[in-house]
PDB file of C-alpha atoms in Angstrom:
ATOM      1  CA  MET O   7       0.120  -0.065  -0.009  1.00 95.00           C
ATOM      2  CA  ARG O   8       2.921   2.434   1.245  1.00 96.00           C
ATOM      3  CA  PHE O   9       5.229   1.719  -1.841  1.00 97.00           C
ATOM      4  CA  LEU O  10       2.378   1.392  -4.462  1.00 97.00           C
ATOM      5  CA  THR O  11       1.212   5.025  -3.416  1.00 98.00           C
ATOM      6  CA  ALA O  12       4.498   6.553  -3.982  1.00 98.00           C
ATOM      7  CA  LEU O  13       4.757   4.948  -7.299  1.00 98.00           C
ATOM      8  CA  ALA O  14       1.412   5.659  -8.358  1.00 98.00           C
ATOM      9  CA  CYS O  15       2.501   9.458  -8.204  1.00 98.00           C
ATOM     10  CA  LEU O  16       4.863   8.786 -11.218  1.00 97.00           C
ATOM     11  CA  GLY O  17       2.027   7.309 -13.271  1.00 96.00           C
ATOM     12  CA  HIS O  18      -0.267   9.029 -15.274  1.00 95.00           C
ATOM     13  CA  GLY O  19      -3.982   9.309 -14.649  1.00 96.00           C
ATOM     14  CA  GLU O  20      -5.986   8.556 -11.707  1.00 97.00           C
ATOM     15  CA  PHE O  21      -5.362   5.653  -9.049  1.00 98.00           C
ATOM     16  CA  ARG O  22      -7.401   4.363  -6.307  1.00 98.00           C
ATOM     17  CA  LEU O  23      -5.841   2.126  -3.651  1.00 98.00           C
ATOM     18  CA  ASP O  24      -7.664   0.052  -1.090  1.00 97.00           C
ATOM     19  CA  GLY O  25      -7.599  -3.071   0.821  1.00 95.00           C
ATOM     20  CA  SER O  26      -8.975  -5.008   3.493  1.00 94.00           C
ATOM     21  CA  PRO O  27     -10.989  -3.620   6.589  1.00 93.00           C
ATOM     22  CA  ARG O  28      -7.541  -3.890   8.637  1.00 90.00           C
ATOM     23  CA  MET O  29      -5.628  -2.161   5.714  1.00 93.00           C
ATOM     24  CA  ARG O  30      -8.154   0.597   6.044  1.00 95.00           C
ATOM     25  CA  GLU O  31      -6.840   0.922   9.977  1.00 92.00           C
ATOM     26  CA  ARG O  32      -3.321   1.215   9.183  1.00 92.00           C
ATOM     27  CA  PRO O  33      -1.686   4.587   9.091  1.00 93.00           C
ATOM     28  CA  ILE O  34      -0.710   6.216   5.796  1.00 96.00           C
ATOM     29  CA  GLY O  35      -0.574   9.789   6.991  1.00 96.00           C
ATOM     30  CA  PRO O  36       3.128  10.778   6.932  1.00 95.00           C
ATOM     31  CA  LEU O  37       3.474   9.477   3.222  1.00 97.00           C
ATOM     32  CA  VAL O  38       0.617  11.294   1.883  1.00 97.00           C
ATOM     33  CA  ASP O  39       1.682  14.564   3.386  1.00 97.00           C
ATOM     34  CA  GLY O  40       5.211  13.832   2.299  1.00 97.00           C
ATOM     35  CA  LEU O  41       4.257  13.173  -1.303  1.00 98.00           C
ATOM     36  CA  ARG O  42       2.067  16.314  -1.126  1.00 97.00           C
ATOM     37  CA  THR O  43       4.838  18.481  -0.134  1.00 97.00           C
ATOM     38  CA  LEU O  44       6.909  16.937  -3.199  1.00 97.00           C
ATOM     39  CA  GLY O  45       4.116  18.112  -5.475  1.00 96.00           C
ATOM     40  CA  ALA O  46       1.928  15.210  -5.804  1.00 97.00           C
ATOM     41  CA  PRO O  47      -2.164  15.410  -5.608  1.00 96.00           C
ATOM     42  CA  VAL O  48      -2.734  12.710  -3.270  1.00 97.00           C
ATOM     43  CA  GLY O  49      -5.988  12.248  -1.115  1.00 96.00           C
ATOM     44  CA  TYR O  50      -8.327  10.297   0.907  1.00 97.00           C
ATOM     45  CA  GLU O  51     -11.654   8.721   0.036  1.00 96.00           C
ATOM     46  CA  GLU O  52     -12.828   8.337   3.447  1.00 95.00           C
ATOM     47  CA  GLU O  53     -10.747   8.794   6.761  1.00 96.00           C
ATOM     48  CA  GLU O  54      -8.162  11.351   6.885  1.00 96.00           C
ATOM     49  CA  GLY O  55      -4.797   9.661   7.296  1.00 96.00           C
ATOM     50  CA  PHE O  56      -5.879   6.016   6.168  1.00 97.00           C
ATOM     51  CA  PRO O  57      -6.545   4.110   2.826  1.00 97.00           C
ATOM     52  CA  PRO O  58      -8.526   4.125   0.646  1.00 98.00           C
ATOM     53  CA  VAL O  59      -6.237   6.373  -1.297  1.00 98.00           C
ATOM     54  CA  LEU O  60      -6.713   8.758  -4.319  1.00 98.00           C
ATOM     55  CA  VAL O  61      -3.901   9.458  -6.477  1.00 98.00           C
ATOM     56  CA  ARG O  62      -3.638  11.722  -9.561  1.00 96.00           C
ATOM     57  CA  GLY O  63      -0.380  10.912 -11.226  1.00 95.00           C
ATOM     58  CA  GLN O  64       1.525  13.613 -12.871  1.00 94.00           C
ATOM     59  CA  GLY O  65       5.057  12.958 -11.478  1.00 95.00           C
ATOM     60  CA  LEU O  66       6.889  14.604  -8.389  1.00 97.00           C
ATOM     61  CA  LEU O  67       8.072  18.273  -8.517  1.00 97.00           C
ATOM     62  CA  GLY O  68      10.848  17.572  -5.492  1.00 97.00           C
ATOM     63  CA  GLY O  69      11.893  20.084  -3.000  1.00 97.00           C
ATOM     64  CA  GLU O  70      12.224  19.667   1.019  1.00 97.00           C
ATOM     65  CA  VAL O  71      10.308  17.524   3.105  1.00 97.00           C
ATOM     66  CA  THR O  72      10.290  16.556   7.012  1.00 96.00           C
ATOM     67  CA  LEU O  73       9.081  13.659   8.558  1.00 94.00           C
ATOM     68  CA  ALA O  74       8.549  13.257  12.192  1.00 93.00           C
ATOM     69  CA  ASP O  75       8.014  10.435  14.559  1.00 87.00           C
ATOM     70  CA  LEU O  76       7.345   7.883  12.253  1.00 89.00           C
ATOM     71  CA  PRO O  77       5.675   4.668  12.813  1.00 85.00           C
ATOM     72  CA  SER O  78       7.401   2.758  10.176  1.00 88.00           C
ATOM     73  CA  SER O  79      10.384   3.073   8.113  1.00 91.00           C
ATOM     74  CA  GLN O  80       8.258   2.336   5.007  1.00 94.00           C
ATOM     75  CA  PHE O  81       7.423   5.863   4.781  1.00 96.00           C
ATOM     76  CA  ILE O  82      10.585   7.103   4.133  1.00 96.00           C
ATOM     77  CA  SER O  83      11.815   3.693   1.718  1.00 96.00           C
ATOM     78  CA  ALA O  84       8.707   4.693  -0.072  1.00 98.00           C
ATOM     79  CA  LEU O  85       9.813   8.480  -0.856  1.00 98.00           C
ATOM     80  CA  LEU O  86      13.402   7.427  -1.520  1.00 97.00           C
ATOM     81  CA  MET O  87      12.467   4.990  -4.161  1.00 98.00           C
ATOM     82  CA  VAL O  88      10.486   7.655  -6.057  1.00 98.00           C
ATOM     83  CA  ALA O  89      12.601  10.557  -5.353  1.00 98.00           C
ATOM     84  CA  PRO O  90      15.314   9.957  -8.363  1.00 98.00           C
ATOM     85  CA  TYR O  91      12.023  10.776 -10.759  1.00 97.00           C
ATOM     86  CA  ALA O  92      11.324  14.003  -9.191  1.00 97.00           C
ATOM     87  CA  ARG O  93      11.989  17.173 -11.408  1.00 97.00           C
ATOM     88  CA  GLN O  94      14.257  18.858  -8.581  1.00 97.00           C
ATOM     89  CA  ASP O  95      16.463  17.555  -6.165  1.00 97.00           C
ATOM     90  CA  VAL O  96      14.787  15.919  -2.980  1.00 98.00           C
ATOM     91  CA  LEU O  97      16.056  16.790   0.503  1.00 97.00           C
ATOM     92  CA  MET O  98      14.536  14.660   3.407  1.00 97.00           C
ATOM     93  CA  ARG O  99      14.868  15.353   7.171  1.00 96.00           C
ATOM     94  CA  VAL O 100      13.666  12.638   9.680  1.00 95.00           C
ATOM     95  CA  LEU O 101      13.070  13.601  13.214  1.00 94.00           C
ATOM     96  CA  GLY O 102      12.374  11.563  16.235  1.00 89.00           C
ATOM     97  CA  ASP O 103      11.785   7.911  16.642  1.00 80.00           C
ATOM     98  CA  LEU O 104      12.515   5.878  13.666  1.00 81.00           C
ATOM     99  CA  PRO O 105      11.866   2.078  13.931  1.00 82.00           C
ATOM    100  CA  SER O 106      13.284  -0.791  11.563  1.00 84.00           C
ATOM    101  CA  GLN O 107      16.207   1.010  10.696  1.00 86.00           C
ATOM    102  CA  PRO O 108      17.886  -1.657   8.907  1.00 89.00           C
ATOM    103  CA  TYR O 109      15.181  -1.794   6.321  1.00 91.00           C
ATOM    104  CA  LEU O 110      15.845   1.639   5.266  1.00 92.00           C
ATOM    105  CA  ALA O 111      19.576   0.559   4.894  1.00 90.00           C
ATOM    106  CA  MET O 112      18.120  -2.134   2.483  1.00 92.00           C
ATOM    107  CA  THR O 113      16.372   0.575   0.584  1.00 95.00           C
ATOM    108  CA  ILE O 114      19.594   2.633   0.083  1.00 95.00           C
ATOM    109  CA  ALA O 115      21.537  -0.279  -0.630  1.00 93.00           C
ATOM    110  CA  ALA O 116      19.227  -1.236  -3.482  1.00 94.00           C
ATOM    111  CA  MET O 117      19.003   1.930  -5.069  1.00 97.00           C
ATOM    112  CA  ARG O 118      22.692   2.337  -5.121  1.00 96.00           C
ATOM    113  CA  SER O 119      23.008  -1.022  -6.925  1.00 95.00           C
ATOM    114  CA  LEU O 120      20.575   0.012  -9.489  1.00 97.00           C
ATOM    115  CA  GLY O 121      22.452   3.061 -10.581  1.00 97.00           C
ATOM    116  CA  VAL O 122      21.013   5.768  -8.320  1.00 97.00           C
ATOM    117  CA  GLU O 123      22.993   8.367  -6.339  1.00 95.00           C
ATOM    118  CA  LEU O 124      22.017   9.641  -2.885  1.00 96.00           C
ATOM    119  CA  VAL O 125      23.609  11.131   0.056  1.00 95.00           C
ATOM    120  CA  GLU O 126      22.484   9.765   3.241  1.00 91.00           C
ATOM    121  CA  SER O 127      23.765  11.100   6.860  1.00 89.00           C
ATOM    122  CA  GLU O 128      23.120   8.981   9.812  1.00 82.00           C
ATOM    123  CA  GLY O 129      19.682   7.565   8.648  1.00 82.00           C
ATOM    124  CA  ARG O 130      18.289  11.263   9.562  1.00 91.00           C
ATOM    125  CA  ARG O 131      19.156  13.267   6.180  1.00 95.00           C
ATOM    126  CA  PHE O 132      19.044  12.431   2.643  1.00 96.00           C
ATOM    127  CA  VAL O 133      19.363  14.197  -0.652  1.00 97.00           C
ATOM    128  CA  VAL O 134      18.397  12.626  -3.498  1.00 97.00           C
ATOM    129  CA  PRO O 135      19.488  14.578  -6.945  1.00 97.00           C
ATOM    130  CA  ALA O 136      17.104  14.787  -9.677  1.00 96.00           C
ATOM    131  CA  TYR O 137      17.132  13.426 -13.370  1.00 92.00           C
ATOM    132  CA  GLN O 138      18.084   9.942 -12.489  1.00 96.00           C
ATOM    133  CA  HIS O 139      16.671   6.519 -13.738  1.00 95.00           C
ATOM    134  CA  TYR O 140      17.291   3.129 -12.279  1.00 97.00           C
ATOM    135  CA  GLN O 141      19.278   0.730 -14.621  1.00 97.00           C
ATOM    136  CA  GLY O 142      18.444  -2.811 -14.931  1.00 95.00           C
ATOM    137  CA  ARG O 143      20.702  -5.429 -13.894  1.00 95.00           C
ATOM    138  CA  GLU O 144      21.110  -8.965 -12.491  1.00 94.00           C
ATOM    139  CA  VAL O 145      20.246  -9.501  -8.717  1.00 89.00           C
ATOM    140  CA  GLU O 146      20.810 -12.163  -6.692  1.00 86.00           C
ATOM    141  CA  ILE O 147      18.361 -12.258  -3.650  1.00 86.00           C
ATOM    142  CA  GLU O 148      19.613 -13.650  -0.414  1.00 87.00           C
ATOM    143  CA  PRO O 149      17.591 -15.881   1.846  1.00 89.00           C
ATOM    144  CA  ASP O 150      14.965 -13.986   3.775  1.00 93.00           C
ATOM    145  CA  ALA O 151      16.249 -13.344   7.475  1.00 94.00           C
ATOM    146  CA  SER O 152      12.823 -13.080   8.918  1.00 94.00           C
ATOM    147  CA  SER O 153      11.865 -16.660   7.748  1.00 94.00           C
ATOM    148  CA  ALA O 154      15.386 -17.898   8.948  1.00 95.00           C
ATOM    149  CA  THR O 155      14.636 -16.610  12.367  1.00 96.00           C
ATOM    150  CA  TYR O 156      11.889 -19.707  12.569  1.00 96.00           C
ATOM    151  CA  LEU O 157      14.548 -22.288  11.477  1.00 94.00           C
ATOM    152  CA  TRP O 158      17.035 -21.004  14.040  1.00 96.00           C
ATOM    153  CA  ALA O 159      14.513 -20.944  16.669  1.00 96.00           C
ATOM    154  CA  ALA O 160      13.354 -24.526  15.895  1.00 94.00           C
ATOM    155  CA  ALA O 161      17.070 -25.697  16.450  1.00 94.00           C
ATOM    156  CA  ALA O 162      17.127 -23.753  20.021  1.00 95.00           C
ATOM    157  CA  ILE O 163      13.771 -25.614  21.124  1.00 94.00           C
ATOM    158  CA  THR O 164      14.437 -29.037  19.943  1.00 92.00           C
ATOM    159  CA  GLY O 165      18.025 -29.058  21.001  1.00 91.00           C
ATOM    160  CA  GLY O 166      19.254 -29.570  17.530  1.00 90.00           C
ATOM    161  CA  GLN O 167      21.276 -27.469  14.885  1.00 92.00           C
ATOM    162  CA  VAL O 168      20.387 -25.711  11.876  1.00 92.00           C
ATOM    163  CA  GLN O 169      22.544 -23.851   9.251  1.00 92.00           C
ATOM    164  CA  VAL O 170      20.887 -21.358   6.823  1.00 93.00           C
ATOM    165  CA  ALA O 171      23.291 -21.389   3.813  1.00 91.00           C
ATOM    166  CA  GLY O 172      23.641 -18.181   1.703  1.00 90.00           C
ATOM    167  CA  LEU O 173      22.689 -15.619   4.733  1.00 92.00           C
ATOM    168  CA  THR O 174      25.863 -13.990   6.566  1.00 91.00           C
ATOM    169  CA  ARG O 175      26.286 -11.202   8.806  1.00 89.00           C
ATOM    170  CA  ARG O 176      27.105  -9.045   5.766  1.00 89.00           C
ATOM    171  CA  SER O 177      23.370  -9.036   5.026  1.00 90.00           C
ATOM    172  CA  ASN O 178      21.718  -5.757   5.560  1.00 87.00           C
ATOM    173  CA  GLN O 179      18.703  -7.592   6.945  1.00 92.00           C
ATOM    174  CA  GLY O 180      18.096  -6.510  10.466  1.00 90.00           C
ATOM    175  CA  ASP O 181      16.369  -9.775  11.282  1.00 94.00           C
ATOM    176  CA  THR O 182      19.991 -11.755  10.462  1.00 95.00           C
ATOM    177  CA  ARG O 183      20.823 -10.264  14.025  1.00 95.00           C
ATOM    178  CA  PHE O 184      18.338 -12.620  15.788  1.00 97.00           C
ATOM    179  CA  ILE O 185      21.509 -15.026  16.076  1.00 97.00           C
ATOM    180  CA  ASP O 186      22.930 -12.534  18.823  1.00 97.00           C
ATOM    181  CA  VAL O 187      19.492 -12.848  20.795  1.00 98.00           C
ATOM    182  CA  LEU O 188      19.744 -16.639  20.513  1.00 98.00           C
ATOM    183  CA  ALA O 189      23.401 -16.391  21.883  1.00 98.00           C
ATOM    184  CA  GLN O 190      22.034 -14.160  24.590  1.00 97.00           C
ATOM    185  CA  MET O 191      19.643 -17.213  25.700  1.00 98.00           C
ATOM    186  CA  GLY O 192      22.448 -19.688  25.544  1.00 97.00           C
ATOM    187  CA  CYS O 193      22.521 -20.909  22.158  1.00 97.00           C
ATOM    188  CA  VAL O 194      25.762 -21.499  20.296  1.00 97.00           C
ATOM    189  CA  VAL O 195      26.310 -19.611  16.689  1.00 97.00           C
ATOM    190  CA  GLU O 196      28.840 -20.782  13.997  1.00 95.00           C
ATOM    191  CA  GLU O 197      29.530 -18.203  11.122  1.00 93.00           C
ATOM    192  CA  ASP O 198      31.191 -18.692   7.852  1.00 90.00           C
ATOM    193  CA  ASP O 199      31.351 -17.567   4.314  1.00 87.00           C
ATOM    194  CA  GLU O 200      28.554 -20.182   3.395  1.00 86.00           C
ATOM    195  CA  GLY O 201      26.033 -19.382   6.093  1.00 92.00           C
ATOM    196  CA  ILE O 202      25.118 -19.131   9.740  1.00 94.00           C
ATOM    197  CA  ALA O 203      24.571 -22.116  11.971  1.00 94.00           C
ATOM    198  CA  VAL O 204      22.652 -22.027  15.279  1.00 96.00           C
ATOM    199  CA  ALA O 205      22.754 -24.962  18.089  1.00 95.00           C
ATOM    200  CA  ALA O 206      20.832 -25.302  21.049  1.00 95.00           C
ATOM    201  CA  PRO O 207      22.664 -24.612  24.602  1.00 95.00           C
ATOM    202  CA  SER O 208      24.847 -27.626  25.468  1.00 90.00           C
ATOM    203  CA  ASP O 209      23.103 -27.876  28.784  1.00 91.00           C
ATOM    204  CA  GLY O 210      19.820 -28.003  27.029  1.00 88.00           C
ATOM    205  CA  LYS O 211      18.664 -24.685  28.757  1.00 93.00           C
ATOM    206  CA  LEU O 212      17.526 -21.724  27.328  1.00 96.00           C
ATOM    207  CA  ARG O 213      17.766 -18.470  29.665  1.00 96.00           C
ATOM    208  CA  GLY O 214      15.027 -15.661  29.554  1.00 97.00           C
ATOM    209  CA  ILE O 215      16.513 -12.349  28.713  1.00 98.00           C
ATOM    210  CA  ALA O 216      15.307  -8.605  28.235  1.00 98.00           C
ATOM    211  CA  VAL O 217      16.081  -7.291  24.514  1.00 98.00           C
ATOM    212  CA  ASP O 218      15.159  -4.174  22.494  1.00 97.00           C
ATOM    213  CA  LEU O 219      13.954  -5.384  19.178  1.00 96.00           C
ATOM    214  CA  ASN O 220      13.092  -1.970  17.634  1.00 93.00           C
ATOM    215  CA  ASP O 221      15.417  -2.639  14.863  1.00 91.00           C
ATOM    216  CA  MET O 222      14.110  -6.263  14.154  1.00 94.00           C
ATOM    217  CA  PRO O 223      10.463  -6.209  15.217  1.00 93.00           C
ATOM    218  CA  ASP O 224       9.444  -9.147  12.871  1.00 92.00           C
ATOM    219  CA  ALA O 225      11.566 -11.389  15.120  1.00 96.00           C
ATOM    220  CA  ALA O 226       9.674 -10.747  18.226  1.00 96.00           C
ATOM    221  CA  GLN O 227       6.945 -13.261  17.133  1.00 96.00           C
ATOM    222  CA  THR O 228       9.546 -15.891  16.930  1.00 97.00           C
ATOM    223  CA  LEU O 229      11.175 -15.198  20.029  1.00 98.00           C
ATOM    224  CA  ALA O 230       7.979 -15.189  22.039  1.00 97.00           C
ATOM    225  CA  VAL O 231       7.908 -18.666  21.005  1.00 96.00           C
ATOM    226  CA  VAL O 232      11.324 -19.340  21.848  1.00 97.00           C
ATOM    227  CA  ALA O 233      10.389 -17.685  25.424  1.00 97.00           C
ATOM    228  CA  LEU O 234       8.062 -20.687  26.250  1.00 95.00           C
ATOM    229  CA  PHE O 235      11.200 -22.880  26.709  1.00 94.00           C
ATOM    230  CA  GLY O 236      13.255 -20.571  28.612  1.00 94.00           C
ATOM    231  CA  GLU O 237      14.185 -20.349  32.464  1.00 94.00           C
ATOM    232  CA  GLY O 238      12.884 -17.262  33.663  1.00 95.00           C
ATOM    233  CA  PRO O 239      10.860 -14.346  31.854  1.00 97.00           C
ATOM    234  CA  THR O 240      11.781 -12.843  28.624  1.00 98.00           C
ATOM    235  CA  GLU O 241      10.887  -9.185  28.151  1.00 98.00           C
ATOM    236  CA  ILE O 242      10.585  -7.796  24.568  1.00 98.00           C
ATOM    237  CA  ARG O 243      10.713  -4.086  24.346  1.00 97.00           C
ATOM    238  CA  ASN O 244      10.328  -1.125  21.848  1.00 95.00           C
ATOM    239  CA  VAL O 245       8.190  -3.107  19.463  1.00 95.00           C
ATOM    240  CA  GLY O 246       5.251  -0.592  19.420  1.00 93.00           C
ATOM    241  CA  THR O 247       5.020  -0.646  15.440  1.00 90.00           C
ATOM    242  CA  LEU O 248       3.756  -4.474  15.940  1.00 93.00           C
ATOM    243  CA  ARG O 249       0.387  -2.994  17.121  1.00 92.00           C
ATOM    244  CA  VAL O 250      -0.202  -1.495  13.651  1.00 87.00           C
ATOM    245  CA  LYS O 251       0.627  -4.434  11.220  1.00 88.00           C
ATOM    246  CA  GLU O 252      -1.901  -6.657   9.706  1.00 85.00           C
ATOM    247  CA  THR O 253      -3.445  -7.383  13.088  1.00 90.00           C
ATOM    248  CA  ASP O 254      -2.270  -5.952  16.635  1.00 93.00           C
ATOM    249  CA  ARG O 255       0.488  -8.669  16.880  1.00 95.00           C
ATOM    250  CA  VAL O 256       1.372  -7.757  20.755  1.00 96.00           C
ATOM    251  CA  ALA O 257      -2.214  -8.265  21.614  1.00 96.00           C
ATOM    252  CA  ALA O 258      -2.481 -11.511  19.439  1.00 96.00           C
ATOM    253  CA  LEU O 259       0.868 -13.032  21.029  1.00 96.00           C
ATOM    254  CA  ALA O 260      -0.771 -12.509  24.384  1.00 97.00           C
ATOM    255  CA  THR O 261      -3.749 -14.268  23.472  1.00 97.00           C
ATOM    256  CA  GLU O 262      -1.945 -17.151  21.840  1.00 96.00           C
ATOM    257  CA  LEU O 263       0.633 -17.556  24.556  1.00 96.00           C
ATOM    258  CA  GLU O 264      -1.414 -17.673  27.415  1.00 96.00           C
ATOM    259  CA  ARG O 265      -3.711 -20.143  25.711  1.00 94.00           C
ATOM    260  CA  LEU O 266      -0.420 -22.357  26.119  1.00 92.00           C
ATOM    261  CA  GLY O 267      -0.168 -21.777  29.840  1.00 93.00           C
ATOM    262  CA  ALA O 268       2.384 -18.559  29.561  1.00 96.00           C
ATOM    263  CA  GLU O 269       1.772 -15.503  31.843  1.00 96.00           C
ATOM    264  CA  VAL O 270       1.939 -12.503  29.639  1.00 97.00           C
ATOM    265  CA  THR O 271       2.308  -8.991  30.416  1.00 97.00           C
ATOM    266  CA  THR O 272       1.900  -6.291  27.974  1.00 97.00           C
ATOM    267  CA  THR O 273       2.398  -2.477  27.420  1.00 97.00           C
ATOM    268  CA  ALA O 274       1.874  -0.027  24.629  1.00 95.00           C
ATOM    269  CA  THR O 275       5.373  -0.996  23.170  1.00 95.00           C
ATOM    270  CA  SER O 276       6.253  -4.375  25.003  1.00 97.00           C
ATOM    271  CA  LEU O 277       5.570  -7.580  26.482  1.00 97.00           C
ATOM    272  CA  THR O 278       6.816  -9.713  29.248  1.00 98.00           C
ATOM    273  CA  ILE O 279       6.626 -13.630  28.887  1.00 97.00           C
ATOM    274  CA  ARG O 280       6.783 -16.140  31.647  1.00 96.00           C
ATOM    275  CA  PRO O 281       6.758 -19.507  30.647  1.00 95.00           C
ATOM    276  CA  PRO O 282       4.698 -22.249  31.947  1.00 91.00           C
ATOM    277  CA  ALA O 283       5.901 -23.800  35.200  1.00 80.00           C
ATOM    278  CA  GLN O 284       6.476 -26.977  33.390  1.00 62.00           C
ATOM    279  CA  ILE O 285       6.824 -28.116  30.068  1.00 63.00           C
ATOM    280  CA  THR O 286       6.147 -32.068  29.456  1.00 49.00           C
ATOM    281  CA  HIS O 287       7.242 -32.441  26.107  1.00 56.00           C
ATOM    282  CA  ARG O 288      10.069 -30.956  24.164  1.00 63.00           C
ATOM    283  CA  PRO O 289      10.305 -31.663  20.468  1.00 64.00           C
ATOM    284  CA  ARG O 290      13.523 -33.427  19.139  1.00 65.00           C
ATOM    285  CA  SER O 291      15.521 -32.534  16.001  1.00 61.00           C
ATOM    286  CA  ARG O 292      18.725 -33.648  14.288  1.00 63.00           C
ATOM    287  CA  PRO O 293      21.383 -31.405  12.901  1.00 64.00           C
ATOM    288  CA  MET O 294      20.231 -30.113   9.391  1.00 66.00           C
ATOM    289  CA  THR O 295      21.085 -27.528   6.745  1.00 64.00           C
ATOM    290  CA  ILE O 296      18.707 -25.338   5.126  1.00 63.00           C
ATOM    291  CA  THR O 297      19.831 -24.160   1.582  1.00 56.00           C
ATOM    292  CA  ALA O 298      18.716 -20.820   0.023  1.00 48.00           C
ATOM    293  CA  TRP O 299      16.161 -21.531  -2.797  1.00 40.00           C
ATOM    294  CA  ARG O 300      16.988 -19.915  -6.050  1.00 33.00           C
TER     295      ARG O 300
END
């Protein structure tokens, strides 16, 4: 929704973007304000700040835009991706909180790999010169780190070992650092040029931890399941952005974990999981390597 709204501004004619009832509850106001500042006629069909969105495509003028206290880095990525086609240079400033910054780094890396120049300063100031075009090239897509967290977590829970081939710390994907979270819980992490392997703690005991997942909020759901098998509570902080996803993920996690016997305490931006007193059955596994599909 957010990326397509920005893209439609570069087209010709009228565009209407809508989605499911939940999509109509997800905020898009900061992006629309930014596009309007850059000269794009964008409006709302119903509630201000939310889809359905109406776009009259006629290109972007460019100029300066300031964004503050964003609920998602997607607003910045959307503006950056279309900025090279503006008729004037685009200067963007970001103030206040900014969640999921690794995704922003991925956007910038992808743009540069396709031949676009931009100047970036600490993820807070961006300058994109005008009159640029993306240049086609062959791109190899690395494994999805968010999906890899499920496999690493499975190893932690079952006492096994899983290697995800084709994914290394050189990746810009923030969820790659989920291996550091598992290491804090006692897992053994091994890395080489081929991939990353995670093995369960040698003593079979996972430790509860307190961790800030602002840079990788999508990993919170995976960690919440691992926390069921830990010794002591696990606190997942700074994940308020999960409340405005396709569902309220914080509330959904609390509901399902409590059904499994956990005690869960939530705030607007965090959840604390106290595992069941006794887990009578723990699945077992054997070491395996997961190779990236092509």
